[in-house]
């Protein structure tokens, strides 16, 4: 069937170039869902009959990179944007499944460890996780392919339905438990009854999911603009106790209630283009109420500045995100902006503070608290959006350069 979706021009161009080179190519995944829901896609995934090397040939070596161990796909660079181009694959045969004896640790019998068999577009549709994720769109002729026969209808009704046997699909890859609930939170979808029953039954399998894939999902959720809706969905379905146990244990507390309101504030500002989608700001936003509680018991009250607080901020920050190991750059940046909060609110040494590293992020964290809780008319005016002092790299003295060999 045909349907008119407004696709970014450069994405259309990528599909056109692959088509002109003789390959089949479609937009797939989250972008189709977003476009059908009238939302702006955050990124695009493309699926094609071209093999990774062939994609590289079409777009040239400079713009592309083959990545991935589990399956190889191409990253195509367009300015700051990365577009994922994957080759049609089929569902793995029994040989792709490894039992616990081979793997050396207890894993579900049907867990998939390798799925790198190329296939047709239709086979690629069937190997995907949910019907709403198996829609293939060709922007050149507006054709949408719904191989499972349920995708379009499920999009219309807001239903998350596993493709095939739901219990088996969750067992094959327990990260799908989380992916299903992301759809529930992000779009306010409901779950088809079979899928929901299987999800509850298979939930404990999440402990077998690879920690690095889960941390990647955490980063994606925090970077995106639906964390305030996704985390409550995780809690309602009992996933949060595995994914963010600290937040789950503290769910019915004023601190978590405040954290969700702050996250909603952060997400609204990103959606409105008031600040970039920084992961470290999102992380600091979620952790802030727990830090306040540690020092002064009241939400929205911040904490008095004392040298002893510095180590504690870092400690609470890491505790809130366990069992994930946040990359150092993220946790250090979040720590820095949290440390600056008391100074920003209580000081009037504007010139001094705006020159500090991390000022713009710290200001954003303060603005989030201000729009959600404090509603002070003066803070925004007092603190300029950009640092007053520009960091300029030191000019190198040409005469001191080492001679070229
Ligand atoms: P997001 O908006 O978070 O990017 P997405 O659905 O596009 O959502 P991706 O991780 O980008 O998620 O995956 C792209 C597509 O690849 C999915 O829509 C789905 O069709 C397929 N896919 C991803 N992960 C799995 C999985 N674990 N099992 C089966 N299919 C998957
Ligand atoms: Mg995607």
PDB file of N, CA and C in Angstrom, residues 246-247 249-259 290 293 299:
ATOM      1  N   UNK A 246      18.199   1.093  41.985  1.00  0.00           N
ATOM      2  CA  UNK A 246      18.168   2.179  42.975  1.00  0.00           C
ATOM      3  C   UNK A 246      16.895   3.031  42.794  1.00  0.00           C
ATOM      4  N   UNK A 247      16.611   3.374  41.550  1.00  0.00           N
ATOM      5  CA  UNK A 247      15.428   4.194  41.258  1.00  0.00           C
ATOM      6  C   UNK A 247      14.169   3.396  41.593  1.00  0.00           C
ATOM      7  N   UNK A 249      13.807   0.925  43.835  1.00  0.00           N
ATOM      8  CA  UNK A 249      13.636   0.822  45.306  1.00  0.00           C
ATOM      9  C   UNK A 249      13.092   2.118  45.885  1.00  0.00           C
ATOM     10  N   UNK A 250      13.445   3.222  45.257  1.00  0.00           N
ATOM     11  CA  UNK A 250      13.026   4.533  45.759  1.00  0.00           C
ATOM     12  C   UNK A 250      11.809   5.074  45.010  1.00  0.00           C
ATOM     13  N   UNK A 251      11.083   4.194  44.328  1.00  0.00           N
ATOM     14  CA  UNK A 251      10.040   4.677  43.427  1.00  0.00           C
ATOM     15  C   UNK A 251       8.983   5.540  44.154  1.00  0.00           C
ATOM     16  N   UNK A 252       8.445   5.021  45.248  1.00  0.00           N
ATOM     17  CA  UNK A 252       7.360   5.754  45.924  1.00  0.00           C
ATOM     18  C   UNK A 252       7.889   6.762  46.923  1.00  0.00           C
ATOM     19  N   UNK A 253       8.856   7.537  46.517  1.00  0.00           N
ATOM     20  CA  UNK A 253       9.400   8.555  47.418  1.00  0.00           C
ATOM     21  C   UNK A 253       9.301   9.913  46.719  1.00  0.00           C
ATOM     22  N   UNK A 254       9.281  11.002  47.510  1.00  0.00           N
ATOM     23  CA  UNK A 254       9.233  12.333  46.893  1.00  0.00           C
ATOM     24  C   UNK A 254      10.422  12.570  45.959  1.00  0.00           C
ATOM     25  N   UNK A 255      11.578  11.966  46.275  1.00  0.00           N
ATOM     26  CA  UNK A 255      12.766  12.193  45.442  1.00  0.00           C
ATOM     27  C   UNK A 255      12.528  11.679  44.017  1.00  0.00           C
ATOM     28  N   UNK A 256      11.979  10.464  43.883  1.00  0.00           N
ATOM     29  CA  UNK A 256      11.761   9.922  42.537  1.00  0.00           C
ATOM     30  C   UNK A 256      10.643  10.679  41.821  1.00  0.00           C
ATOM     31  N   UNK A 257       9.638  11.049  42.576  1.00  0.00           N
ATOM     32  CA  UNK A 257       8.541  11.825  41.956  1.00  0.00           C
ATOM     33  C   UNK A 257       9.122  13.121  41.388  1.00  0.00           C
ATOM     34  N   UNK A 258      10.005  13.754  42.148  1.00  0.00           N
ATOM     35  CA  UNK A 258      10.646  14.996  41.697  1.00  0.00           C
ATOM     36  C   UNK A 258      11.567  14.721  40.501  1.00  0.00           C
ATOM     37  N   UNK A 259      12.297  13.605  40.589  1.00  0.00           N
ATOM     38  CA  UNK A 259      13.219  13.253  39.486  1.00  0.00           C
ATOM     39  C   UNK A 259      12.454  13.108  38.164  1.00  0.00           C
ATOM     40  N   UNK A 290      18.133  12.714  44.522  1.00  0.00           N
ATOM     41  CA  UNK A 290      18.709  11.758  45.480  1.00  0.00           C
ATOM     42  C   UNK A 290      19.878  12.404  46.230  1.00  0.00           C
ATOM     43  N   UNK A 293      18.353  14.751  48.790  1.00  0.00           N
ATOM     44  CA  UNK A 293      17.821  13.984  49.916  1.00  0.00           C
ATOM     45  C   UNK A 293      18.939  13.556  50.861  1.00  0.00           C
ATOM     46  N   UNK A 299      12.986  18.123  48.723  1.00  0.00           N
ATOM     47  CA  UNK A 299      13.174  18.248  47.275  1.00  0.00           C
ATOM     48  C   UNK A 299      13.156  19.725  46.887  1.00  0.00           C
TER      49      UNK A 299
END
